[in-house]
Short mmCIF file of C-alpha atoms and ligand atoms in Angstrom, two decimals:
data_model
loop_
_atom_site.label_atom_id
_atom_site.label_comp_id
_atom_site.label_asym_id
_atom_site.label_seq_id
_atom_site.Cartn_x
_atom_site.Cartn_y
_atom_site.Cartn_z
CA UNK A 230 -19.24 77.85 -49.61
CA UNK A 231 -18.57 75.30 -47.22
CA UNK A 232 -15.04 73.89 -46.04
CA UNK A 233 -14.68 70.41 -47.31
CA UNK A 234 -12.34 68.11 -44.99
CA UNK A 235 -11.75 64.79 -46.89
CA UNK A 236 -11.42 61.77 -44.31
CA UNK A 237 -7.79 60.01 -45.03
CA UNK A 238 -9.64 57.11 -43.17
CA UNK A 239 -11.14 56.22 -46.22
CA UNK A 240 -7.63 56.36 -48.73
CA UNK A 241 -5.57 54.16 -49.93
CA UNK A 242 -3.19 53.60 -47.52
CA UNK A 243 -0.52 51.87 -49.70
CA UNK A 244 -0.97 54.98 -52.02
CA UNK A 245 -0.65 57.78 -49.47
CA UNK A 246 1.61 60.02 -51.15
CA UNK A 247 -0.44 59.86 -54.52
CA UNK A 248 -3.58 60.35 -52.06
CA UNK A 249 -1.90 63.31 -50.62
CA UNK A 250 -1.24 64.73 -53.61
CA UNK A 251 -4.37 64.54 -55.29
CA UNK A 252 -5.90 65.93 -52.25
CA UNK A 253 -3.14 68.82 -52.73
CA UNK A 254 -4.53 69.86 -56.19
CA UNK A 255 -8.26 69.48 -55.54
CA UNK A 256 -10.61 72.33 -53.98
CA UNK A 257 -10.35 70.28 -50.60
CA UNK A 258 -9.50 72.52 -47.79
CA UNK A 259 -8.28 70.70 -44.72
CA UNK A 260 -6.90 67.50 -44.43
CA UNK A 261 -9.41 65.42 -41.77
CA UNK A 262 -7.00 62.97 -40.00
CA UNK A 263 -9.23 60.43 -37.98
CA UNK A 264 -6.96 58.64 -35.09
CA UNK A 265 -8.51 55.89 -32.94
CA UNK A 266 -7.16 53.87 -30.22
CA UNK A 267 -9.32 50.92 -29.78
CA UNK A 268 -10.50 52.04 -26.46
CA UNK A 269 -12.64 55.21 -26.56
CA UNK A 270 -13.76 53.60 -30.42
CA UNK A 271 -13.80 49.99 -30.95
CA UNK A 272 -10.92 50.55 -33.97
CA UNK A 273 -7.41 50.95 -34.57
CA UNK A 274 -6.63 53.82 -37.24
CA UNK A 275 -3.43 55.23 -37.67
CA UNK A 276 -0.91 57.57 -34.91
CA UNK A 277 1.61 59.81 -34.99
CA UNK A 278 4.07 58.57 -37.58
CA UNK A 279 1.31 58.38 -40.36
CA UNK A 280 0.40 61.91 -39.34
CA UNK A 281 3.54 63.54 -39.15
CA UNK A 282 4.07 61.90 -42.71
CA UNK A 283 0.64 63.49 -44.34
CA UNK A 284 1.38 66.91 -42.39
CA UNK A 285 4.18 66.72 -44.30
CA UNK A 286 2.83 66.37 -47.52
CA UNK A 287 0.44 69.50 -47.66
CA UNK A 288 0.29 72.52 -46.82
CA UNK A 289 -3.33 73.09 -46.21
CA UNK A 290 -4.72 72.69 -42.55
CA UNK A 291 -4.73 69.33 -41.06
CA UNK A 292 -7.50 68.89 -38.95
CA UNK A 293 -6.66 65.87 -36.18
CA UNK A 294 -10.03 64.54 -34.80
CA UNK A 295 -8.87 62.82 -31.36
CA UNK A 296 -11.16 59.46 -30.59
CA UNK A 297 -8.91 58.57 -28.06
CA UNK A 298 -8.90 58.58 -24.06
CA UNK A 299 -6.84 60.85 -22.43
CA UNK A 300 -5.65 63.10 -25.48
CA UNK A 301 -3.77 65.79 -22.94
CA UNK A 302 -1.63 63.04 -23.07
CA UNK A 303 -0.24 63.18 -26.40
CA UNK A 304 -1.33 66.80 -27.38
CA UNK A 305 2.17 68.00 -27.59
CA UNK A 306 3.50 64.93 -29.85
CA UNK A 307 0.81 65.77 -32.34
CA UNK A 308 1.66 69.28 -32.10
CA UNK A 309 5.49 68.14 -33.33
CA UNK A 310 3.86 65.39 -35.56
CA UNK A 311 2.50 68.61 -37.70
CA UNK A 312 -1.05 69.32 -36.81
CA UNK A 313 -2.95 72.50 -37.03
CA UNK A 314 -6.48 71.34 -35.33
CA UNK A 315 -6.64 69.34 -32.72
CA UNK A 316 -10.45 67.99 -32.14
CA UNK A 317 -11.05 65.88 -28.44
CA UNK A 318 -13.83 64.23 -27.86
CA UNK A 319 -16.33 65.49 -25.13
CA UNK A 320 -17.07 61.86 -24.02
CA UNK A 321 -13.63 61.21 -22.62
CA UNK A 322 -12.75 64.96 -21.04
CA UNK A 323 -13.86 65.27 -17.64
CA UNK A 324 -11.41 68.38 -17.86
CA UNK A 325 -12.23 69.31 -21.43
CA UNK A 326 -11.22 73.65 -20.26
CA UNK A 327 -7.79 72.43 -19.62
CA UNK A 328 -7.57 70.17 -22.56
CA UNK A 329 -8.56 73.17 -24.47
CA UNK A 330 -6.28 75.73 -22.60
CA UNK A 331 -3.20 73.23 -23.53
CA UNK A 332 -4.02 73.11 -27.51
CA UNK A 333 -4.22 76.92 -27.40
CA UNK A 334 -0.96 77.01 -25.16
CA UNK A 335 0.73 74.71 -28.31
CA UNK A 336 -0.31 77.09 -30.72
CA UNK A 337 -3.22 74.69 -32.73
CA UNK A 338 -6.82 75.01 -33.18
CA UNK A 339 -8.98 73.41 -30.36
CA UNK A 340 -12.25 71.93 -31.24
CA UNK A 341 -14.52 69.79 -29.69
CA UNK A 342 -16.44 66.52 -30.65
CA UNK A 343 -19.80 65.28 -29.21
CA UNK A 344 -21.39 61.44 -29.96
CA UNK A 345 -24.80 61.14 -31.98
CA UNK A 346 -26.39 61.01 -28.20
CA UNK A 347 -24.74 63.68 -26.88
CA UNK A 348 -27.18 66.90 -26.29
CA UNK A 349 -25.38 70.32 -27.80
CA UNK A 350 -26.60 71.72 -24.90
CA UNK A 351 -23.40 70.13 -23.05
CA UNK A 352 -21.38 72.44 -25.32
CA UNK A 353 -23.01 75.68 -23.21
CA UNK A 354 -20.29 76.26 -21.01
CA UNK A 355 -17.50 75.85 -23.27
CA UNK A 356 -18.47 77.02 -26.68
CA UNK A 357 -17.00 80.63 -26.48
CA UNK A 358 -13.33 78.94 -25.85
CA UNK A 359 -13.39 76.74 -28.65
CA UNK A 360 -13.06 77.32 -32.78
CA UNK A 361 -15.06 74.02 -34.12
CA UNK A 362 -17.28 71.68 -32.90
CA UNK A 363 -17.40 68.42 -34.52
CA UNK A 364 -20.86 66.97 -34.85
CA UNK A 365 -20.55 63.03 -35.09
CA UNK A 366 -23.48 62.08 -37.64
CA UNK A 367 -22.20 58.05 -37.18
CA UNK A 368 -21.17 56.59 -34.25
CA UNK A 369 -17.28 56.99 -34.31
CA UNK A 370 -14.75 54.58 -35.05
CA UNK A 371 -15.41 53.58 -38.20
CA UNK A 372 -16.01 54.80 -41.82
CA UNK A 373 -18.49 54.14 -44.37
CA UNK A 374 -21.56 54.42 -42.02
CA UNK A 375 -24.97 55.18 -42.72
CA UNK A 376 -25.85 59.40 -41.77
CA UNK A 377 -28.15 59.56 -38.53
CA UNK A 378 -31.27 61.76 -39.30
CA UNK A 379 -31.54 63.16 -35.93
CA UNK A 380 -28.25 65.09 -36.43
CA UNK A 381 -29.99 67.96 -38.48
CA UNK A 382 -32.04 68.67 -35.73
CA UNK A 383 -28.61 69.22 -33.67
CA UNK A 384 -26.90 71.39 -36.22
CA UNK A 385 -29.85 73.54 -36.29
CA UNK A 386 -29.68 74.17 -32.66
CA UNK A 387 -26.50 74.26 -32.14
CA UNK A 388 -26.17 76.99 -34.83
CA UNK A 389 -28.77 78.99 -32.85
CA UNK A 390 -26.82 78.91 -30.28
CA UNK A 391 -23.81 79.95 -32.09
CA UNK A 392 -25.35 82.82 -34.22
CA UNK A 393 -27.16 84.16 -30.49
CA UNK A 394 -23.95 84.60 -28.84
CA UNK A 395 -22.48 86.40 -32.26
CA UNK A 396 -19.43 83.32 -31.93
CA UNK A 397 -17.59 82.44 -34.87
CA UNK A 398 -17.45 78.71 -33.45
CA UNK A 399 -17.14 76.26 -37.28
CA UNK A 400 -19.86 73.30 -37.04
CA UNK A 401 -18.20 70.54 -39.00
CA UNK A 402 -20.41 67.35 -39.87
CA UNK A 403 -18.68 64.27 -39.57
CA UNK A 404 -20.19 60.69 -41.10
CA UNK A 405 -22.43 59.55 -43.43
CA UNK A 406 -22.02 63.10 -45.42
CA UNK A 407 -22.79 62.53 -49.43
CA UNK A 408 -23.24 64.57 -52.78
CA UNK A 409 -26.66 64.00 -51.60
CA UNK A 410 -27.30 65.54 -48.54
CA UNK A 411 -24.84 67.86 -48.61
CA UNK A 412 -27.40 71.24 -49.23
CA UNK A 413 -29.42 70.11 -46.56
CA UNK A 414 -26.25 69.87 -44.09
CA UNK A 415 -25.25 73.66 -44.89
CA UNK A 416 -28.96 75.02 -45.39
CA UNK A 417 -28.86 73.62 -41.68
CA UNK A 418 -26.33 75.41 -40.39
CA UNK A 419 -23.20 73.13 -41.60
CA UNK A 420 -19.49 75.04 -42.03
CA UNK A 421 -17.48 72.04 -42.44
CA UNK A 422 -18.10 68.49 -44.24
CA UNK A 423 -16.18 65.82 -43.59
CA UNK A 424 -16.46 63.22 -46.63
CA UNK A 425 -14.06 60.21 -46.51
CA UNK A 426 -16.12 57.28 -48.15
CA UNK A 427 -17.50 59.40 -50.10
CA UNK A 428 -14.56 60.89 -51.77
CA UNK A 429 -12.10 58.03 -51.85
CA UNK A 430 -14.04 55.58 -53.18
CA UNK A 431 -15.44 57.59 -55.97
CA UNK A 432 -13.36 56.60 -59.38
CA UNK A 433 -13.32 60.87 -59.26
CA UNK A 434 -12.64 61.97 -55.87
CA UNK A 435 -11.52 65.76 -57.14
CA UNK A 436 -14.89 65.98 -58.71
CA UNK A 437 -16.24 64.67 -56.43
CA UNK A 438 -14.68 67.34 -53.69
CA UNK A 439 -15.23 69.70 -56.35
CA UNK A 440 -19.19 69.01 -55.95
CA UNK A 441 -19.61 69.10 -52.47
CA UNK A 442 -17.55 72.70 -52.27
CA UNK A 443 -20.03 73.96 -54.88
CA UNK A 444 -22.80 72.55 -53.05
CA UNK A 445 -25.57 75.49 -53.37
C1 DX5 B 75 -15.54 58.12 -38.05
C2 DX5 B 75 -14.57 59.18 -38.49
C3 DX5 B 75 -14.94 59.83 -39.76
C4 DX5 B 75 -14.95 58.91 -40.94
C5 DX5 B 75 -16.01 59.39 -41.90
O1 DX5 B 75 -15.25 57.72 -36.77
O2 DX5 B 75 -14.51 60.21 -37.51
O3 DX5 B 75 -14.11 60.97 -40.03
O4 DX5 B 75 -13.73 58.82 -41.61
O5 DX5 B 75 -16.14 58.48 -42.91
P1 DX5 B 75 -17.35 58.51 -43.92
O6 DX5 B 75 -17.37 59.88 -44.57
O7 DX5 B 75 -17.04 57.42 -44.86
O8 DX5 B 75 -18.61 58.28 -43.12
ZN1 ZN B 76 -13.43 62.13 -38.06
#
């Protein structure tokens, strides 16, 4: 069964704590907390106090997916702010091993994130240190995007190289992801689906989450 990560991006942000909750009793497993700083991504999302507020309000894993410049910056504040993954993008980490020794140091999960033009073969070097790679299937910074094809080819290869070097490394798809093209995403090599569109603006998001968990 896949691990479904429902994007808060997508909630209603005057409703959090009812969002929060109904995430809470639903078969989603992480919370997927998006956090953009209108540099790296040309959008604004939400920072630390929002986050320290929804880490607050569950108790299931909230994975932080950094699309800002310089993260090492701020690691430690989101540490204290309550989260449990902390995701940095490849694009903006010339010294993505130290960015990854510091999350470890802090005690959270460190993943990485790549762009829809950035080869997996960039992750070589750096794949055995890390827990999840984030596959962007949109171009980041904004939700509600169309799913870019060319991104099954990458989780295929990127689970070869995964499964060759017997690494436990969590390939989480992140954009676009549906009801629809869900099976394909695991039957590629998927572990993770990030749906945030797709589950908040569905008039049943649990079902909804409750669909793509069961996805066969
Ligand atoms: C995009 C974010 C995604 C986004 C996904 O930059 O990283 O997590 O919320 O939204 P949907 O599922 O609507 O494409
Ligand atoms: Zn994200």
């Amino acid at each position: 069964m896949p691990i479904v990560a429902p994007s808060l991006l997508a909630s209603d942000f005057l409703r959090l704590k009812e969002e929060c909750e109904m995430l809470n009793e639903s078969e989603a497993d992480w919370f997927h907390l998006d956090v953009m700083d209108g540099c790296f991504v040309p959008n604004i999302s939400f920072g630390l106090p929002v986050i320290e507020k929804i880490c607050a309000a569950t108790s299931k894993p909230c994975d932080v997916h950094l699309m800002i410049v310089d993260p090492g910056k701020f690691a430690e504040d989101f540490k204290k702010a309550g989260a449990d993954h902390l995701i940095v993008h490849y694009e903006v980490c010339p010294h993505l091993h130290r960015n990854i020794e510091q999350i470890r140091s802090l005690d959270m999960i460190p993943g990485v994130a790549i762009n829809p033009h950035t080869p997996v073969e960039f992750l070589k070097d750096i794949l055995q240190d890390i827990d999840i790679v984030i596959l962007m299937s949109v171009n980041p910074g904004f939700g509600g995007q169309q799913f870019i094809p060319q991104t099954m080819q990458k989780i295929r290869e990127l689970r070869r190289m995964i499964n060759d070097r017997g690494l436990l490394t969590k390939i989480e798809i992140d954009g676009g992801v549906t009801v629809e093209n869900a099976h394909a995403l695991i039957h590629a090599g998927a572990d993770v689906l990030v749906a945030g569109n797709t589950v908040f603006k569905s008039p049943d998001p649990k079902a909804v989450i409750s669909k793509l968990k069961h996805t066969k």
